[in-house]
Tab-separated table of C-alpha atoms in Angstrom:
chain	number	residue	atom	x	y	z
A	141	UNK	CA	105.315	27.189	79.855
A	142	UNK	CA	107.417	29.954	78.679
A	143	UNK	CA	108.230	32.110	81.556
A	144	UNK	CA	110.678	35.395	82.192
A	145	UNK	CA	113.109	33.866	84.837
A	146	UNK	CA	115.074	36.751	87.403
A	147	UNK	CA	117.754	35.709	89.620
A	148	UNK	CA	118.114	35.903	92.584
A	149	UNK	CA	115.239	36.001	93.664
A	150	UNK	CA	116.220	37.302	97.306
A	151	UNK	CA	119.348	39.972	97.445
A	152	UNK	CA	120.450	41.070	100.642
A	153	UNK	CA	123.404	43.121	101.299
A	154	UNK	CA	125.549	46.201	102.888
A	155	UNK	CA	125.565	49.978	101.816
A	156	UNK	CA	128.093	50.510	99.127
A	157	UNK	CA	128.093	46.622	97.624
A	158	UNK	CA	127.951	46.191	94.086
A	159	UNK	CA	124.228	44.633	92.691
A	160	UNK	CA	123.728	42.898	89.408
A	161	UNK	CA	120.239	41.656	88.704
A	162	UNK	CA	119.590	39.114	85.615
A	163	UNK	CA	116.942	38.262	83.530
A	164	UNK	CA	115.908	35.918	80.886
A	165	UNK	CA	113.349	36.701	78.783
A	166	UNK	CA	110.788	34.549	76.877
A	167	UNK	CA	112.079	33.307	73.588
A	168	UNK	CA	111.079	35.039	70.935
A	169	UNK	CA	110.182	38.485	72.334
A	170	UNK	CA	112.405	41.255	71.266
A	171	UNK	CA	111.219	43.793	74.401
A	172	UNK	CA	112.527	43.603	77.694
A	173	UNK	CA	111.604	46.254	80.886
A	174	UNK	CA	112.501	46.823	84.264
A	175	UNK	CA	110.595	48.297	86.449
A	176	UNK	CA	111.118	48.679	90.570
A	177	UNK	CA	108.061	48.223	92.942
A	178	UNK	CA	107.681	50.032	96.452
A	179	UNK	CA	104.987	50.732	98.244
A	180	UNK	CA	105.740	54.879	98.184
A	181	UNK	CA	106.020	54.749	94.669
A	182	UNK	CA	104.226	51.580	93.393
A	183	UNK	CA	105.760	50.777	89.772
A	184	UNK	CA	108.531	52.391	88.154
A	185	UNK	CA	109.902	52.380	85.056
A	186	UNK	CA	113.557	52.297	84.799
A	187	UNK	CA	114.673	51.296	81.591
A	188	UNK	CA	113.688	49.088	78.405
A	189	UNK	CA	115.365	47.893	75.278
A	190	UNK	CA	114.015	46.767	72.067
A	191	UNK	CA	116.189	44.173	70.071
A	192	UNK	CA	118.592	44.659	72.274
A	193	UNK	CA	119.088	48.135	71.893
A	194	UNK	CA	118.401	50.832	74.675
A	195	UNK	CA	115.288	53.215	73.760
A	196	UNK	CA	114.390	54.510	77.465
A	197	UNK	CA	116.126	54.900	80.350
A	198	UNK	CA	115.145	58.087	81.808
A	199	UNK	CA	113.801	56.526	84.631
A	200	UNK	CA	116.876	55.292	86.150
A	201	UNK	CA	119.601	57.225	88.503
A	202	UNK	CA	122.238	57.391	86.108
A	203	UNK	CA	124.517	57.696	88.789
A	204	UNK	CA	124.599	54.237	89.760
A	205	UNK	CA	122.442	52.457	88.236
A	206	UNK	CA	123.342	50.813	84.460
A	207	UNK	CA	121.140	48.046	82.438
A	208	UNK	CA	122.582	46.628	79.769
A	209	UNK	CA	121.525	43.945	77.211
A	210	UNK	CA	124.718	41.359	76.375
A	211	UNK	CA	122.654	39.155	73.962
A	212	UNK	CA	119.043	38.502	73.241
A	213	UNK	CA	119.059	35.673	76.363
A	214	UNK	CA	120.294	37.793	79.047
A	215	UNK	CA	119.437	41.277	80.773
A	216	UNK	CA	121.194	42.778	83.426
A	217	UNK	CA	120.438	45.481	85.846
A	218	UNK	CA	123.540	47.078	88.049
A	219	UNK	CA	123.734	48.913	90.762
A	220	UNK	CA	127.267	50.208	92.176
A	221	UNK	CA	127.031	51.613	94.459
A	222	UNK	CA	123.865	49.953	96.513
A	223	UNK	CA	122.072	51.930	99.018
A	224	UNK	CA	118.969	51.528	101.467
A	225	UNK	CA	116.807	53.660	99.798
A	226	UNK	CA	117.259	51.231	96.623
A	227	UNK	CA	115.437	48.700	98.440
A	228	UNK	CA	112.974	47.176	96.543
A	229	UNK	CA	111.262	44.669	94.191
A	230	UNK	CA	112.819	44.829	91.018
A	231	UNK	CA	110.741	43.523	87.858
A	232	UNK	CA	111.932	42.320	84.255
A	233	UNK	CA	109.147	42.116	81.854
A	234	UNK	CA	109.350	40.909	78.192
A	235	UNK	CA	106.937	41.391	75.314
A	236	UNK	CA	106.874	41.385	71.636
A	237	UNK	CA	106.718	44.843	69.273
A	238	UNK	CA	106.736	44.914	65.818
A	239	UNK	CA	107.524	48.937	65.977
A	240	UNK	CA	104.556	49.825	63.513
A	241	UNK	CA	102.026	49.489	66.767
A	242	UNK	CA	101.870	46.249	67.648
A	243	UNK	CA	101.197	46.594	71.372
A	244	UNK	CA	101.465	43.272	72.610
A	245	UNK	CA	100.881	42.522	76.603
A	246	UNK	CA	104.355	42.291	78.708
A	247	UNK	CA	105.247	39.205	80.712
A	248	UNK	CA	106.605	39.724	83.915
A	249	UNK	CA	109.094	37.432	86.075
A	250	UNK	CA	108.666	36.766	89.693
A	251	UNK	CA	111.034	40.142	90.750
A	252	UNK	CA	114.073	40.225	92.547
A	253	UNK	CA	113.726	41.259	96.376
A	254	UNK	CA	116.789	43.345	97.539
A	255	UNK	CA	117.290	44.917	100.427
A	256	UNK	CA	120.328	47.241	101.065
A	257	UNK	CA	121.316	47.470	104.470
B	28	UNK	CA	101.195	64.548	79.922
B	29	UNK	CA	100.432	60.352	79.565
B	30	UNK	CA	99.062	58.591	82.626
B	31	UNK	CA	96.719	56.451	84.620
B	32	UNK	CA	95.159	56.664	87.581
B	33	UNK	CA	93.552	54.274	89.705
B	34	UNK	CA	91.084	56.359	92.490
B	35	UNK	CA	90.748	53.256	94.998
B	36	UNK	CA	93.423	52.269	96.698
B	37	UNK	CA	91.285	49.282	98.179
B	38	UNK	CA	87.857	47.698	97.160
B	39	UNK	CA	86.203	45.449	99.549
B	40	UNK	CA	83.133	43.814	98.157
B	41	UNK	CA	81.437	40.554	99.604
B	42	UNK	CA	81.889	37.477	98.169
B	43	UNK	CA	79.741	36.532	94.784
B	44	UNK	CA	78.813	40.338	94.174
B	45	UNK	CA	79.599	41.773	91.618
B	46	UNK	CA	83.418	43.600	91.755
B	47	UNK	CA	84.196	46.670	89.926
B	48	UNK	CA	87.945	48.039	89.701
B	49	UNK	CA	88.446	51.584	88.519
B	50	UNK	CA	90.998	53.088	85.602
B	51	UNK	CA	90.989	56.410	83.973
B	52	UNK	CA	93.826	57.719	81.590
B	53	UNK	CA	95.449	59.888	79.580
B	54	UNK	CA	97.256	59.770	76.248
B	55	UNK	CA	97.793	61.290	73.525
B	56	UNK	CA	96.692	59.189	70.417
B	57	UNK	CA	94.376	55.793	70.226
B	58	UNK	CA	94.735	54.326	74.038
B	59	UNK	CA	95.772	50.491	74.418
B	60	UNK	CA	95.042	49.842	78.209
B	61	UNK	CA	96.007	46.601	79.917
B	62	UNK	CA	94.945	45.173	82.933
B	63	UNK	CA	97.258	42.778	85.245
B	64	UNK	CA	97.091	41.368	88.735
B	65	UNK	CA	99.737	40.707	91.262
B	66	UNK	CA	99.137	38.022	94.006
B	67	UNK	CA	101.406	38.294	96.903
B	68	UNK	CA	105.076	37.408	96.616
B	69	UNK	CA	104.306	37.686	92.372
B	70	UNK	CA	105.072	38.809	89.374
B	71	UNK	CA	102.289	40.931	86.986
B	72	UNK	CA	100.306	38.762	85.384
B	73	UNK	CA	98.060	39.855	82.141
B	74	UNK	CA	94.442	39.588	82.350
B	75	UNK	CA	93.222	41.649	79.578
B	76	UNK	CA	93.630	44.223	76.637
B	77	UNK	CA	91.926	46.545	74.661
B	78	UNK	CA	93.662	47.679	71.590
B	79	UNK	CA	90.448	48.503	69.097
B	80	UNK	CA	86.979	47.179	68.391
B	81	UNK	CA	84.270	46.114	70.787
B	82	UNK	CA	84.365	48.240	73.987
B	83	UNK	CA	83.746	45.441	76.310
B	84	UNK	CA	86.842	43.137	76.349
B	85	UNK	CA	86.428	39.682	78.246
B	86	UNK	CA	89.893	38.577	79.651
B	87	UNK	CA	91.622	35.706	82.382
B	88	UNK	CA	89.690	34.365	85.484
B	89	UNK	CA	85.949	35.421	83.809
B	90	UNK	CA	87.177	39.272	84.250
B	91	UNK	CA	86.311	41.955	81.340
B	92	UNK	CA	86.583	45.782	81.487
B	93	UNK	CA	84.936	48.179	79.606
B	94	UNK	CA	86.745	50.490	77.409
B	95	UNK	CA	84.747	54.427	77.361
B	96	UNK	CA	86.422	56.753	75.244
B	97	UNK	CA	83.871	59.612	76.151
B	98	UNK	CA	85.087	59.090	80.051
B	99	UNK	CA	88.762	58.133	79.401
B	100	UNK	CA	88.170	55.325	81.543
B	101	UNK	CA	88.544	51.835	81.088
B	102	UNK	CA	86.787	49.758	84.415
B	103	UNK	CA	87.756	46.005	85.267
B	104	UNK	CA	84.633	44.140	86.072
B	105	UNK	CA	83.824	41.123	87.503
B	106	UNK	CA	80.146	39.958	87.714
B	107	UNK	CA	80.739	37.298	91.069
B	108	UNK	CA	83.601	37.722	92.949
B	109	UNK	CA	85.360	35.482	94.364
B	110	UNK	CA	87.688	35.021	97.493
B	111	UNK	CA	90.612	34.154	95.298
B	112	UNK	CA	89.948	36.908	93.160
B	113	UNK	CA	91.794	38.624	96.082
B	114	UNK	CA	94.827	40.369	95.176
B	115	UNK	CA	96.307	43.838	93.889
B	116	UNK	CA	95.130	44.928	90.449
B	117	UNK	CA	97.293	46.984	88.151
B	118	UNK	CA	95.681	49.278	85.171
B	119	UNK	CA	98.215	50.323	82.171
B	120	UNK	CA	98.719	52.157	78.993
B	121	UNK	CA	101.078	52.365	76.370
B	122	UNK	CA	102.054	55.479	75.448
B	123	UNK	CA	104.798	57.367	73.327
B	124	UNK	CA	108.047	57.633	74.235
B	125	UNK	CA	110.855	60.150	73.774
B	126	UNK	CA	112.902	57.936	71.984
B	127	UNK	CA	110.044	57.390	69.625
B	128	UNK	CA	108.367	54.279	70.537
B	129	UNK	CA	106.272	52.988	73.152
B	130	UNK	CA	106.829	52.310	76.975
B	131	UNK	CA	104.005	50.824	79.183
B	132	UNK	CA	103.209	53.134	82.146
B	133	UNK	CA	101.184	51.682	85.161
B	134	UNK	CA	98.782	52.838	87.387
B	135	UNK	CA	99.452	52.670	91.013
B	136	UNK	CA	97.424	49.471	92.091
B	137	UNK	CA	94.164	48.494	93.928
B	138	UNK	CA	93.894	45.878	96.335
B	139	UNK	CA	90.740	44.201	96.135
B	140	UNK	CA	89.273	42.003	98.916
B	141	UNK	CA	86.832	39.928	98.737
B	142	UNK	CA	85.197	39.147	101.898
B	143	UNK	CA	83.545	35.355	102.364
């Protein structure tokens, strides 16, 4: 089955450590989001890119927080520098969009888990 | 402003009753609401969508919603719930974006528990 794959899946580390968070999307699909789930805020959108290219990203603390798209295979998600309150599920989701509408459903990996200490 | 709310945070119903899950919204232009569920430890997973036609949509798992354009509200329904139907259930919408396009927003979940 085709699946969106996120490593790790399990991040735990110190105030003021450098994150990165990867993601593969499904073949094929030219969408990809992240989103960040706590239980204050439920599901957030942070950023999303469509071929590759960045549309939305007003989500995100530009401060320290950067997601970039190197090729079609491979998303990242960066933050630098880490802190508690960025503790949380973090969520990649692919999808495909033809841009004239098509509003296809998003698939979502299995999240990344980081806690900041 | 674009959004969706979900009223219940929680929904306990008995075990081969029927379940109802609720989802209003708000967007400007034709609505295309999704539903997904998250089991514990999980990623989203898509159940249904409705993008135009009939206003009952039949999805995953024997689940359909019902899309009411009058009410801005588009319910998940289940006729016999079942104890693995257990889980946290999310209601979305696309909507417009600044940067032109579309971007999915999500409600903010409903845990449903189904009692045996």
């Amino acid at each position: 089955d085709a699946r969106v794959t996120q490593t790790p899946r399990h991040k735990v580390t110190e105030m003021g450590q450098e994150v990165t968070m990867r993601c593969q999307p499904i073949l094929g699909h030219n969408t990809v989001f992240w989103y960040r789930q706590t239980m204050m805020q439920g599901l957030e959108l942070l950023a999303y890119f469509r071929n590759r290219a960045p549309l939305d990203d007003s989500g995100m603390p530009k401060d320290r927080f950067s997601a970039e798209m190197p090729d079609a295979t491979l998303a990242t998600l960066k933050i630098q520098p880490s802190e508690p309150r960025d503790s949380a599920v973090y969520f990649c989701a692919s999808g495909y969009s033809s841009g004239t509408g098509n509003a296809g459903e998003l698939f979502f990996g299995e999240g990344s888990r980081l806690t900041v200490l | 402003a674009q959004s969706v709310a979900q009223p219940e945070d929680q929904v306990n119903v008995a075990e081969g009753n029927p379940l109802t899950v609720k989802c209003t919204y708000s967007v400007s232009g034709n609505p295309y609401l999704f539903w997904y569920v998250q089991y514990p430890n999980r990623g989203l997973q898509f159940l249904l969508k409705y993008i135009t036609g009939d206003n009952l949509v039949k999805g995953s798992y024997g689940f359909e919603a019902e899309f009411n354009k009058s009410q801005t509200s588009f319910h998940l329904k289940k006729p016999s719930a079942l104890v693995s139907d257990s889980a946290l259930y999310f209601c979305a919408v696309r909507a417009p974006s600044t940067s032109g396009t579309y971007k999915y927003i999500f409600g903010t979940g409903t845990r449903l528990k189904v009692l045996a």
